[in-house]
Each structure stands twice: as structure tokens, then as C-alpha cells.
Short mmCIF file of N, CA and C in Angstrom, two decimals:
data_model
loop_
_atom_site.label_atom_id
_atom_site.label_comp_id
_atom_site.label_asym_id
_atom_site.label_seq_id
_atom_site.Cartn_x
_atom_site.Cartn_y
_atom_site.Cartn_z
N UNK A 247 8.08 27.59 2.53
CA UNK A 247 8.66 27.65 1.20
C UNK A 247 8.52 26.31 0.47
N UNK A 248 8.83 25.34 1.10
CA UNK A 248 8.63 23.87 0.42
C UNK A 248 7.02 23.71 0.29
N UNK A 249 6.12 24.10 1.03
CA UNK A 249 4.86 23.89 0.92
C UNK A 249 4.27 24.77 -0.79
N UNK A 250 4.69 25.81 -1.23
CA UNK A 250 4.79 26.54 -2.32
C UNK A 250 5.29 25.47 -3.28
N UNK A 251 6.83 24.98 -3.03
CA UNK A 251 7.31 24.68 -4.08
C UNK A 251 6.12 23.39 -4.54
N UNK A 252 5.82 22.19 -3.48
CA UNK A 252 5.15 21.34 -3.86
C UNK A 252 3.91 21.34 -4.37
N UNK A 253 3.29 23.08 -4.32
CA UNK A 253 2.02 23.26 -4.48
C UNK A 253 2.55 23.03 -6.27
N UNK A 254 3.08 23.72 -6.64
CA UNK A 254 3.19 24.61 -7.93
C UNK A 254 3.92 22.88 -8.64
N UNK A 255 4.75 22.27 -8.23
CA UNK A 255 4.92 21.01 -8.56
C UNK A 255 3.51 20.09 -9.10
N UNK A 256 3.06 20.03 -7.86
CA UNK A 256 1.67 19.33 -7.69
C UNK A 256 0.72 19.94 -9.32
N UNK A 257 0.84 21.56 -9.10
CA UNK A 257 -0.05 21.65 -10.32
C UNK A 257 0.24 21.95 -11.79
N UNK A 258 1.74 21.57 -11.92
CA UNK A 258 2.04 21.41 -12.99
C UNK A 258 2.01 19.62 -13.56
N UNK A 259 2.19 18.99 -12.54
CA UNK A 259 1.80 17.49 -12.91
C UNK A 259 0.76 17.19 -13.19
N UNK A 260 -0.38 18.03 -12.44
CA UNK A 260 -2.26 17.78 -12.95
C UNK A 260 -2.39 18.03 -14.50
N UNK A 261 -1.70 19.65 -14.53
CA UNK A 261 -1.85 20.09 -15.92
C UNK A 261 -1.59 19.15 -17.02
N UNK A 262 0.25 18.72 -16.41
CA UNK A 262 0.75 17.46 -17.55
C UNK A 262 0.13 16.56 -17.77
N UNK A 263 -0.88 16.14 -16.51
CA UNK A 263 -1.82 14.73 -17.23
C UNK A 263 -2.77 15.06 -18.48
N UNK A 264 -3.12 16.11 -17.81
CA UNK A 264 -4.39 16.55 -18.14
C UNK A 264 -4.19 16.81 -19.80
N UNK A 265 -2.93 17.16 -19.84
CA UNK A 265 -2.68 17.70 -21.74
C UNK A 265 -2.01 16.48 -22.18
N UNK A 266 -1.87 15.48 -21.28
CA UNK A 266 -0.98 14.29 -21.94
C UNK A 266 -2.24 13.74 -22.49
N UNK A 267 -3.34 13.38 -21.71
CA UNK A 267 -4.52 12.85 -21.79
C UNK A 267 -4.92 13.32 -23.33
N UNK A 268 -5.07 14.93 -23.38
CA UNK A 268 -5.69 14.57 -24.77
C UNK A 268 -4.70 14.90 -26.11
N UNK A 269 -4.00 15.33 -25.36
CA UNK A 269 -2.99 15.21 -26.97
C UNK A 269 -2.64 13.15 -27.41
N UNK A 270 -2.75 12.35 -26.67
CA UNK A 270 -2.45 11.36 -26.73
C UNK A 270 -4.15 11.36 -27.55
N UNK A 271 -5.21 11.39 -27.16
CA UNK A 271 -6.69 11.09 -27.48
C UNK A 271 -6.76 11.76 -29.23
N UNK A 272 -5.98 13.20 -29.38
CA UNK A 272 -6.42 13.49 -30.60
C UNK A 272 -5.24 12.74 -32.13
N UNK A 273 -4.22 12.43 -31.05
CA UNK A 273 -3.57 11.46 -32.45
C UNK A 273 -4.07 10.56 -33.44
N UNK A 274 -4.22 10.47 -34.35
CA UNK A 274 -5.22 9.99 -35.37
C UNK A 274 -4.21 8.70 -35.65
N UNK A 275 -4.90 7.15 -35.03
CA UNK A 275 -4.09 5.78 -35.14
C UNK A 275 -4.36 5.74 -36.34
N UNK A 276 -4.94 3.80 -36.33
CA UNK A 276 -4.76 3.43 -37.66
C UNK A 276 -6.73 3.35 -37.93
N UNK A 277 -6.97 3.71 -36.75
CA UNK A 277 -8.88 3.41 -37.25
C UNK A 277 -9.23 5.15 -37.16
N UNK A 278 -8.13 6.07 -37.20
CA UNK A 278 -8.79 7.26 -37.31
C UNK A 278 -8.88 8.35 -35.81
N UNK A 279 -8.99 7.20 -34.52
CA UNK A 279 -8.82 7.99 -33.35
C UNK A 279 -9.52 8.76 -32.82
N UNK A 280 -9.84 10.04 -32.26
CA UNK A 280 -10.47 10.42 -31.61
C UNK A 280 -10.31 12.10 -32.69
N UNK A 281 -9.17 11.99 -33.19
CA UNK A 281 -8.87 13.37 -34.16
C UNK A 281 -10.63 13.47 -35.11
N UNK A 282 -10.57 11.88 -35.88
CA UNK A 282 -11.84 11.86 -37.03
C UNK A 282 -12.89 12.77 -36.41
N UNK A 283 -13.33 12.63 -35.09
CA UNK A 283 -14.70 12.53 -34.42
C UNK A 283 -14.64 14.70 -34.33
N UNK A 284 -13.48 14.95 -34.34
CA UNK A 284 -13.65 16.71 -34.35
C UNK A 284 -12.76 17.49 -35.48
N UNK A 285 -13.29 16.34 -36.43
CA UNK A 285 -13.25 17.27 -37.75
C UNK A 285 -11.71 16.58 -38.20
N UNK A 286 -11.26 14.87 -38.21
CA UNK A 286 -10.07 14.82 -38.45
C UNK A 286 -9.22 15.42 -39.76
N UNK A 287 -10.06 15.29 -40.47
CA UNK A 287 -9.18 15.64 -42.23
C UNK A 287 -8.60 16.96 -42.23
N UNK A 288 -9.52 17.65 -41.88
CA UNK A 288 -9.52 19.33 -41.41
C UNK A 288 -8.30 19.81 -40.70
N UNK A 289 -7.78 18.96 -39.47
CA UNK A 289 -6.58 19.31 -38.86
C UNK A 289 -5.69 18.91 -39.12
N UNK A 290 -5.52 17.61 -40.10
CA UNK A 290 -4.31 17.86 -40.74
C UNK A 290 -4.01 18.68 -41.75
N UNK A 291 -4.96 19.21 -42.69
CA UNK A 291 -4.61 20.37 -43.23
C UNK A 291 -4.18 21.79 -42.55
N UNK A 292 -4.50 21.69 -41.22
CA UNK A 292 -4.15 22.61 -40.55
C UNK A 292 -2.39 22.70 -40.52
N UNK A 293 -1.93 22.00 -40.14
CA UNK A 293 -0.74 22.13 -39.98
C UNK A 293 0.30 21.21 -40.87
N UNK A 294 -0.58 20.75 -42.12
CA UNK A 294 0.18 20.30 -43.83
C UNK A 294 -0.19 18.93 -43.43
N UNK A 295 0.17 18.25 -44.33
CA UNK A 295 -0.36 16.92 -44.62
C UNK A 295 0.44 15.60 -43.34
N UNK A 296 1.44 16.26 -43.04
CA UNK A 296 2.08 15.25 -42.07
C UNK A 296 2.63 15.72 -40.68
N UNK A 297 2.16 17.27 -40.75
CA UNK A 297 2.43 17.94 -39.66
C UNK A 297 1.71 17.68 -38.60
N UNK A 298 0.63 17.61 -38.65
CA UNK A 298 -0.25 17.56 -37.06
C UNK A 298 0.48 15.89 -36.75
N UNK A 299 0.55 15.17 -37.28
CA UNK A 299 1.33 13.89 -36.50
C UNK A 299 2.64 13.97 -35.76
N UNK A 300 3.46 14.89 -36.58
CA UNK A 300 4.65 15.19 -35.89
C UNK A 300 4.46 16.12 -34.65
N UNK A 301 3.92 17.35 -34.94
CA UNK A 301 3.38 18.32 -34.04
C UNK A 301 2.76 17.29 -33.02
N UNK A 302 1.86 16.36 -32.76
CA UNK A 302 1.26 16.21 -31.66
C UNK A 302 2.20 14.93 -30.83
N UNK A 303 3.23 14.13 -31.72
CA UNK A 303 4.14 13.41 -31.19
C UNK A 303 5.32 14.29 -30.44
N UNK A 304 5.18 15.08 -31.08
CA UNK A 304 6.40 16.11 -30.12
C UNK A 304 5.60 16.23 -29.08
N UNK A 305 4.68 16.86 -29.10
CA UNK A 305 4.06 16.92 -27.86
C UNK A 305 3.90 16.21 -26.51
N UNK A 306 3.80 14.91 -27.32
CA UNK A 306 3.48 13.58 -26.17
C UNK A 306 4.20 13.41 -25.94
N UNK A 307 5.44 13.65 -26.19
CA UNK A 307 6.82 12.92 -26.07
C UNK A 307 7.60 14.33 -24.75
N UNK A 308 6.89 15.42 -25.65
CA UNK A 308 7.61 16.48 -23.95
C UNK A 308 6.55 16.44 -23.03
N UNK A 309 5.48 16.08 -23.04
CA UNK A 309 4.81 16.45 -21.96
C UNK A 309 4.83 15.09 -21.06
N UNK A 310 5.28 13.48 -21.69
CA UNK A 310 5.28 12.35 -21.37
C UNK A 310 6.36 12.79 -20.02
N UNK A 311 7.20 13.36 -20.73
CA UNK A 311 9.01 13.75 -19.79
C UNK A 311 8.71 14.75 -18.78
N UNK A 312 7.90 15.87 -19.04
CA UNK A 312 7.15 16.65 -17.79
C UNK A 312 6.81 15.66 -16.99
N UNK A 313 5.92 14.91 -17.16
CA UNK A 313 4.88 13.85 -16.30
C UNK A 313 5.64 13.13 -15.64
N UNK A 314 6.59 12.14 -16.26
CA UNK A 314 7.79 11.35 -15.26
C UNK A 314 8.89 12.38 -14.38
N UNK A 315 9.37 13.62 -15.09
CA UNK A 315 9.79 14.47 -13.90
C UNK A 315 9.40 14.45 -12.95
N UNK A 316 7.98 15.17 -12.79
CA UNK A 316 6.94 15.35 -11.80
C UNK A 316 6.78 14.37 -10.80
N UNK A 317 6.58 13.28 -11.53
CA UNK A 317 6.05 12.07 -10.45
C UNK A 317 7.12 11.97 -9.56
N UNK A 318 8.28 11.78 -10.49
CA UNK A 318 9.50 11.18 -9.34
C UNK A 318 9.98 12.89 -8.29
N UNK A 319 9.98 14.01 -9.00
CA UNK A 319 10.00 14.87 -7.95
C UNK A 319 9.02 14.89 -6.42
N UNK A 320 7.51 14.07 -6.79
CA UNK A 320 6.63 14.95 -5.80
C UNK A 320 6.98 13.14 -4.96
N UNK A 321 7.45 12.04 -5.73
CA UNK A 321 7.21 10.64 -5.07
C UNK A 321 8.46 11.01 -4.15
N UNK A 322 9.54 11.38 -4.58
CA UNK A 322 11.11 11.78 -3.48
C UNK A 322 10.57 12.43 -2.69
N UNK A 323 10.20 13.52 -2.98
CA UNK A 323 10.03 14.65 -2.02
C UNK A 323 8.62 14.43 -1.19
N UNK A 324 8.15 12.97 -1.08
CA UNK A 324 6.88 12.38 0.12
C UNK A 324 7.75 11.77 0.72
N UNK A 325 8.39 11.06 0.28
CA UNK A 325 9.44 9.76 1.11
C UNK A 325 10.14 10.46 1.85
N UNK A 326 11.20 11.65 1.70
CA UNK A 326 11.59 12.47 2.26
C UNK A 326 11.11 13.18 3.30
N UNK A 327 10.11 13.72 3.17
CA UNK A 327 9.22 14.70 4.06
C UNK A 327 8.16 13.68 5.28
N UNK A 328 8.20 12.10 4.80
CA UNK A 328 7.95 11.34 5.99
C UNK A 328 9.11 11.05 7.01
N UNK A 329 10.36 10.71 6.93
CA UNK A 329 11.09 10.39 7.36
C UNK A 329 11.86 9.38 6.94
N UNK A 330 12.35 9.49 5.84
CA UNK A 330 12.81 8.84 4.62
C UNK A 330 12.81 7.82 3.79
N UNK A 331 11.33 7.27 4.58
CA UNK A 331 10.53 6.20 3.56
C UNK A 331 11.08 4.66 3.85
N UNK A 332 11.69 4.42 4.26
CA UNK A 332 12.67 3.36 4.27
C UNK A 332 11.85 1.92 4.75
N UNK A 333 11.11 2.17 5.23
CA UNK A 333 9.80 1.03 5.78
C UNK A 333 8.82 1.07 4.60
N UNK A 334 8.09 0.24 4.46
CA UNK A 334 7.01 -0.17 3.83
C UNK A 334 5.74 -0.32 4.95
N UNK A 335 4.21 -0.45 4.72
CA UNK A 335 3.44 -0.55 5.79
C UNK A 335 3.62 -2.01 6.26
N UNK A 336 3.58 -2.69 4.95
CA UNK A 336 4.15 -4.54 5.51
C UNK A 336 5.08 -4.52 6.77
N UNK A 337 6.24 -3.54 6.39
CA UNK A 337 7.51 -4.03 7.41
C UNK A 337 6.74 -3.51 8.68
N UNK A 338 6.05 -2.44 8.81
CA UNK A 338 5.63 -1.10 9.55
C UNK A 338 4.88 -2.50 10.75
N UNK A 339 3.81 -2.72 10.08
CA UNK A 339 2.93 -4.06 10.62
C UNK A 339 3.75 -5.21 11.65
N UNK A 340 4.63 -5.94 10.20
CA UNK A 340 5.68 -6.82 11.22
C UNK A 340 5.99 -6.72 12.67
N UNK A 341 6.55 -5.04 12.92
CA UNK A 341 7.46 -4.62 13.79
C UNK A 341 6.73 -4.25 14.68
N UNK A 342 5.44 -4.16 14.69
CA UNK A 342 4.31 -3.83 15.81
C UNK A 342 3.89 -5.29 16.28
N UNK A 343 3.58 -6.49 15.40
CA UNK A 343 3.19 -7.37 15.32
C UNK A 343 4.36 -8.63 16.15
N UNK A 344 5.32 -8.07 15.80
CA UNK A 344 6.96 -8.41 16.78
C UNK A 344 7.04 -7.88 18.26
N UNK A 345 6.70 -6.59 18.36
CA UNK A 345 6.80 -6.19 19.81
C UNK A 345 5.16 -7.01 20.39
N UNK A 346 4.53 -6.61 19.61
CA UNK A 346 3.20 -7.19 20.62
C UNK A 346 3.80 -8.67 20.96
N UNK A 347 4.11 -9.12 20.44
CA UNK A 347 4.45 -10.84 20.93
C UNK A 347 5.37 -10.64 21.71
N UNK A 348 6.53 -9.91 22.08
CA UNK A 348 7.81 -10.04 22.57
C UNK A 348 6.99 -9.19 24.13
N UNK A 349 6.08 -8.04 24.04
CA UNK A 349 5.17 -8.00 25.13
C UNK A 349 4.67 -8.58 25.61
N UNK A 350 3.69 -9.56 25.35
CA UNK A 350 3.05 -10.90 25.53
C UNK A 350 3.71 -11.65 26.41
N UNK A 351 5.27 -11.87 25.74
CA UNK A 351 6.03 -13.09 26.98
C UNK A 351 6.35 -13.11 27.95
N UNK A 352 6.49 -11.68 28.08
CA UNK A 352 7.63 -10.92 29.20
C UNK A 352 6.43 -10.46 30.21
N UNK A 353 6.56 -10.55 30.90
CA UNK A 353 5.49 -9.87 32.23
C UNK A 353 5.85 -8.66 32.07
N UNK A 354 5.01 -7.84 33.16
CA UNK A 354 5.09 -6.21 33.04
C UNK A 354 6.13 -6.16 34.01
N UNK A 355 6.81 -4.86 33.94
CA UNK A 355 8.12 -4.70 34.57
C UNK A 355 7.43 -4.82 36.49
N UNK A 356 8.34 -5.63 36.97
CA UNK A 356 8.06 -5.01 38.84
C UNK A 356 7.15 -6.33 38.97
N UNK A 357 6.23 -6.99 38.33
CA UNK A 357 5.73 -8.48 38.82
C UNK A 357 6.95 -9.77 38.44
N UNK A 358 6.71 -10.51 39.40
CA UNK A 358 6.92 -11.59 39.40
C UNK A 358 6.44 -13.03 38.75
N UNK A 359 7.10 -14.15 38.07
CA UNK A 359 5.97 -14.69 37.79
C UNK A 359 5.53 -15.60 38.65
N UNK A 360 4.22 -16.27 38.49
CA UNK A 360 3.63 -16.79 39.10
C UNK A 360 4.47 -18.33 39.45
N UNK A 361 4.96 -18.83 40.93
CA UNK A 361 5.61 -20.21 40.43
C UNK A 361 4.09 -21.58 41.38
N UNK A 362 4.44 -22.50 40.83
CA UNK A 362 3.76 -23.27 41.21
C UNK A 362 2.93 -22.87 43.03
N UNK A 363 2.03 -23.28 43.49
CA UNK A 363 1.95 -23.38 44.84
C UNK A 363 1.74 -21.80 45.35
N UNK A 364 1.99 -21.07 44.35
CA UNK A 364 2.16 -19.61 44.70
C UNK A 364 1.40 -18.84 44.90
N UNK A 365 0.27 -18.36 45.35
CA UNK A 365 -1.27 -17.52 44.69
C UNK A 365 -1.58 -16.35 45.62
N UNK A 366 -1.77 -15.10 45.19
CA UNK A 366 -1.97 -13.81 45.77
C UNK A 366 -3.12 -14.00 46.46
N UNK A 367 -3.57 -13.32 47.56
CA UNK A 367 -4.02 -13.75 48.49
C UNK A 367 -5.40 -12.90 48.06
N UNK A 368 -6.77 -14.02 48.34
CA UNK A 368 -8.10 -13.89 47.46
C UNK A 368 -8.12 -14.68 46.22
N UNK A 369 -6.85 -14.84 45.57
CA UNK A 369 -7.29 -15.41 44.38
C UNK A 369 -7.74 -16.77 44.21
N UNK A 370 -8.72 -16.88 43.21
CA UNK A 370 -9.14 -18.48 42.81
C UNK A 370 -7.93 -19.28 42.69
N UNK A 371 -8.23 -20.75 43.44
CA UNK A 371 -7.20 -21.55 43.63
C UNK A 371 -6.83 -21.80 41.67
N UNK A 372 -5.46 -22.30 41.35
CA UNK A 372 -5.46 -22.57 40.25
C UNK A 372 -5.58 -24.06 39.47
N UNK A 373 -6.03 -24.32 38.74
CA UNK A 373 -6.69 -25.81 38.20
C UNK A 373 -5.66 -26.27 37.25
N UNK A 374 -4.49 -25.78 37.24
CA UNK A 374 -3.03 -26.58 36.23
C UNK A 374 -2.40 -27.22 37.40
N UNK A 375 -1.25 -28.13 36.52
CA UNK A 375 -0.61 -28.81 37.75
C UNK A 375 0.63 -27.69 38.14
N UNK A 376 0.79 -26.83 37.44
CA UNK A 376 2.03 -26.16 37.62
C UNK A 376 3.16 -26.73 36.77
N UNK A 377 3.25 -27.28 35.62
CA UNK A 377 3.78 -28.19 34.73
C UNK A 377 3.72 -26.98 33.52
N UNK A 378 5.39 -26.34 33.16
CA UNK A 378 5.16 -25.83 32.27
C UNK A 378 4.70 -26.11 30.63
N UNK A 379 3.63 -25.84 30.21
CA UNK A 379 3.74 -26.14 28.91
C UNK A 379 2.56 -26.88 28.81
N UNK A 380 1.93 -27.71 30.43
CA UNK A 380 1.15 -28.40 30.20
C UNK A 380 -0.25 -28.44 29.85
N UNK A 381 -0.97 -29.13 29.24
CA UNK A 381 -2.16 -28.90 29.06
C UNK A 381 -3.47 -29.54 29.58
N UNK A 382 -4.43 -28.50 29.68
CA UNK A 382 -5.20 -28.64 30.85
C UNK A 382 -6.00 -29.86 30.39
N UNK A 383 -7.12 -30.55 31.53
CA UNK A 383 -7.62 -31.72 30.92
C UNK A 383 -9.10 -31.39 30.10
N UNK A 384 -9.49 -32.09 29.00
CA UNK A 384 -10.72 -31.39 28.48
C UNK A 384 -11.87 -31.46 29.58
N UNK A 385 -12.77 -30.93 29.26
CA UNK A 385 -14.35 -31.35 30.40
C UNK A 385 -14.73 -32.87 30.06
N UNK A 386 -15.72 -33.14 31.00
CA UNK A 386 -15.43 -34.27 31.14
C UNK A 386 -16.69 -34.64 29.61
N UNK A 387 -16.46 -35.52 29.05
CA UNK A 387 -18.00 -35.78 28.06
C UNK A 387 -16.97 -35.34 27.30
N UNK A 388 -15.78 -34.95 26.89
CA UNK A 388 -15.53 -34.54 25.61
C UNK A 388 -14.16 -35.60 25.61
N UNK A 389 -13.86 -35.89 24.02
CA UNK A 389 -12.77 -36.93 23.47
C UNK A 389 -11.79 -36.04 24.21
N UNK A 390 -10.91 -37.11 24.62
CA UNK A 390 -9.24 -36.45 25.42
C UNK A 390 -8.65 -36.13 23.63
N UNK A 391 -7.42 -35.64 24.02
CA UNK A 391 -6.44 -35.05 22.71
C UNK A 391 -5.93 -36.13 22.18
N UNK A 392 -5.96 -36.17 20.95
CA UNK A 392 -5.35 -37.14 19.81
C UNK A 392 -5.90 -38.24 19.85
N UNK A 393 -7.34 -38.23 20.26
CA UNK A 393 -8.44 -39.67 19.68
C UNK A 393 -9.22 -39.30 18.47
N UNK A 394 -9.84 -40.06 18.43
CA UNK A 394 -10.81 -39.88 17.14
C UNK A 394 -12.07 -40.35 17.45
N UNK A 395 -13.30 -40.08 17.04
CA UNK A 395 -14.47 -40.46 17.22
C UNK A 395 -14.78 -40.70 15.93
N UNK A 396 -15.08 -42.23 16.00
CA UNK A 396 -16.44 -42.72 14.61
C UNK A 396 -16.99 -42.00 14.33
N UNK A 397 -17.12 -41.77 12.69
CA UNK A 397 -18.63 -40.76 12.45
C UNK A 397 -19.45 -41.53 12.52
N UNK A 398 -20.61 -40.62 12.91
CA UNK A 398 -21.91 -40.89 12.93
C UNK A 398 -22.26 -41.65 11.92
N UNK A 399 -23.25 -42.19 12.27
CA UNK A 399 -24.20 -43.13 10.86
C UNK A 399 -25.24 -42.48 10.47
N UNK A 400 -26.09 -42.83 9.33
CA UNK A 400 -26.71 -42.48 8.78
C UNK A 400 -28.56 -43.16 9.27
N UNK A 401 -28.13 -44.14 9.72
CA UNK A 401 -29.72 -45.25 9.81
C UNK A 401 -30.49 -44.58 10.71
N UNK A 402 -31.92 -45.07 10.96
CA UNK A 402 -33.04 -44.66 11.39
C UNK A 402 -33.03 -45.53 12.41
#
């Protein structure tokens, strides 16, 4: 039943664009509009000298109010029918982007962590001192941390 109602929603909002679109296109501004180009002079005699302006402002003006109905009916009734919208994809991201790190720290449930001196049997010996936090030494040929190297020169 809701799938009906949103159909018939859905295609009364297409329609509303669709007649907002050109009743807004045939209003005749101040350079003449899009009315001149299909016979403008002609349709205001159609409906008296100041009628087709009023006639087509009424128009825009109910079909403007169809159109904002619509939107906010079919925009509620998505937010709703997801699970009440209340996240954004930003927050959505964050909160994946939060557990992956809070996964990251924590070992998997049932291991232990590794303590100094400690190593499962086969494994490659380990090359830290067992110093939390610490950092390993560079290879050898490369500047240690927080020096600087001269730039290069330019000469032949």
C-alpha cells in the first residue's frame, strides 16, 4: 500500500515540475520571455489584456505549493522508510572509521599480547628492544631521526 501511495506521490511531483517548468517559461518578463516566441500578443488577447499574467501567476504560485508539498512528503517519507534518517553518510563514515581504529588496538579476542622475550615457537626472532613506543633504528647509510643533511650543491 505505501509502495502505491509513493508511486502516485512520486508522479504527481514529476508532473508538478514538469508544468511548473513551463508555465514559469511562458510568463512574458520585461524582454518579452518565452510567451513572444509562440505567438506572445495573441495570448494575451486570449484571456484580455491582463489576464494571461494573472492566470499564469496563479498558476505558478499553486503548482510552486504542489511542488514543495511533494518534495517534503516523498523527502519524510525516505528518511522514514530508511530508519529514520538520523545519521548523515559523514557521521555513517566516522563511526566505521572509529571502530576500525578501536579494532586496530585491541587484539582479537582469546590472544595474548606479545610481552618482551616472548615468541611463538618458529617465529622470526624479533628486532625491537621490547620498549614500548620505541622506535626502530633506521638502516644503516640513512640520516638517524631529527638530523638534517646539507643540500646538495650545484658545481661540476
Amino acid at each position: 500500500m505505501f509502495g502505491l501511495m509513493a508511486a502516485l506521490i512520486t508522479t504527481v511531483h514529476i508532473v508538478a515540475c514538469i508544468a511548473l517548468m513551463v508555465t514559469i517559461l511562458l510568463q512574458s518578463g520585461k524582454g518579452g520571455g518565452l510567451a513572444g516566441a509562440f505567438g506572445g500578443g495573441s495570448s494575451q488577447t486570449l484571456f484580455g489584456g491582463r489576464g494571461a499574467a494573472s492566470f499564469l501567476s496563479r498558476a505558478t504560485t499553486v503548482l510552486a505549493v504542489i511542488f514543495f508539498v511533494t518534495s517534503l512528503t516523498l523527502g519524510l517519507s525516505a528518511s522514514h522508510r530508511s530508519g529514520g534518517g538520523s545519521r548523515s553518510l559523514v557521521q555513517e563514515d566516522a563511526r566505521r572509521r572509529a571502530e576500525q581504529r578501536a579494532g586496530a588496538q585491541q587484539p582479537p579476542a582469546g590472544t595474548q599480547p606479545a610481552t618482551p622475550g616472548s615468541q611463538m615457537p618458529g617465529a622470526a626472532p624479533s628486532t625491537t628492544t621490547g620498549t614500548p613506543g620505541a622506535v626502530p633504528a633506521p638502516p644503516s647509510g640513512a640520516p638517524a631521526a631529527g638530523t638534517t643533511q646539507p643540500a646538495p650543491t650545484g658545481g661540476n
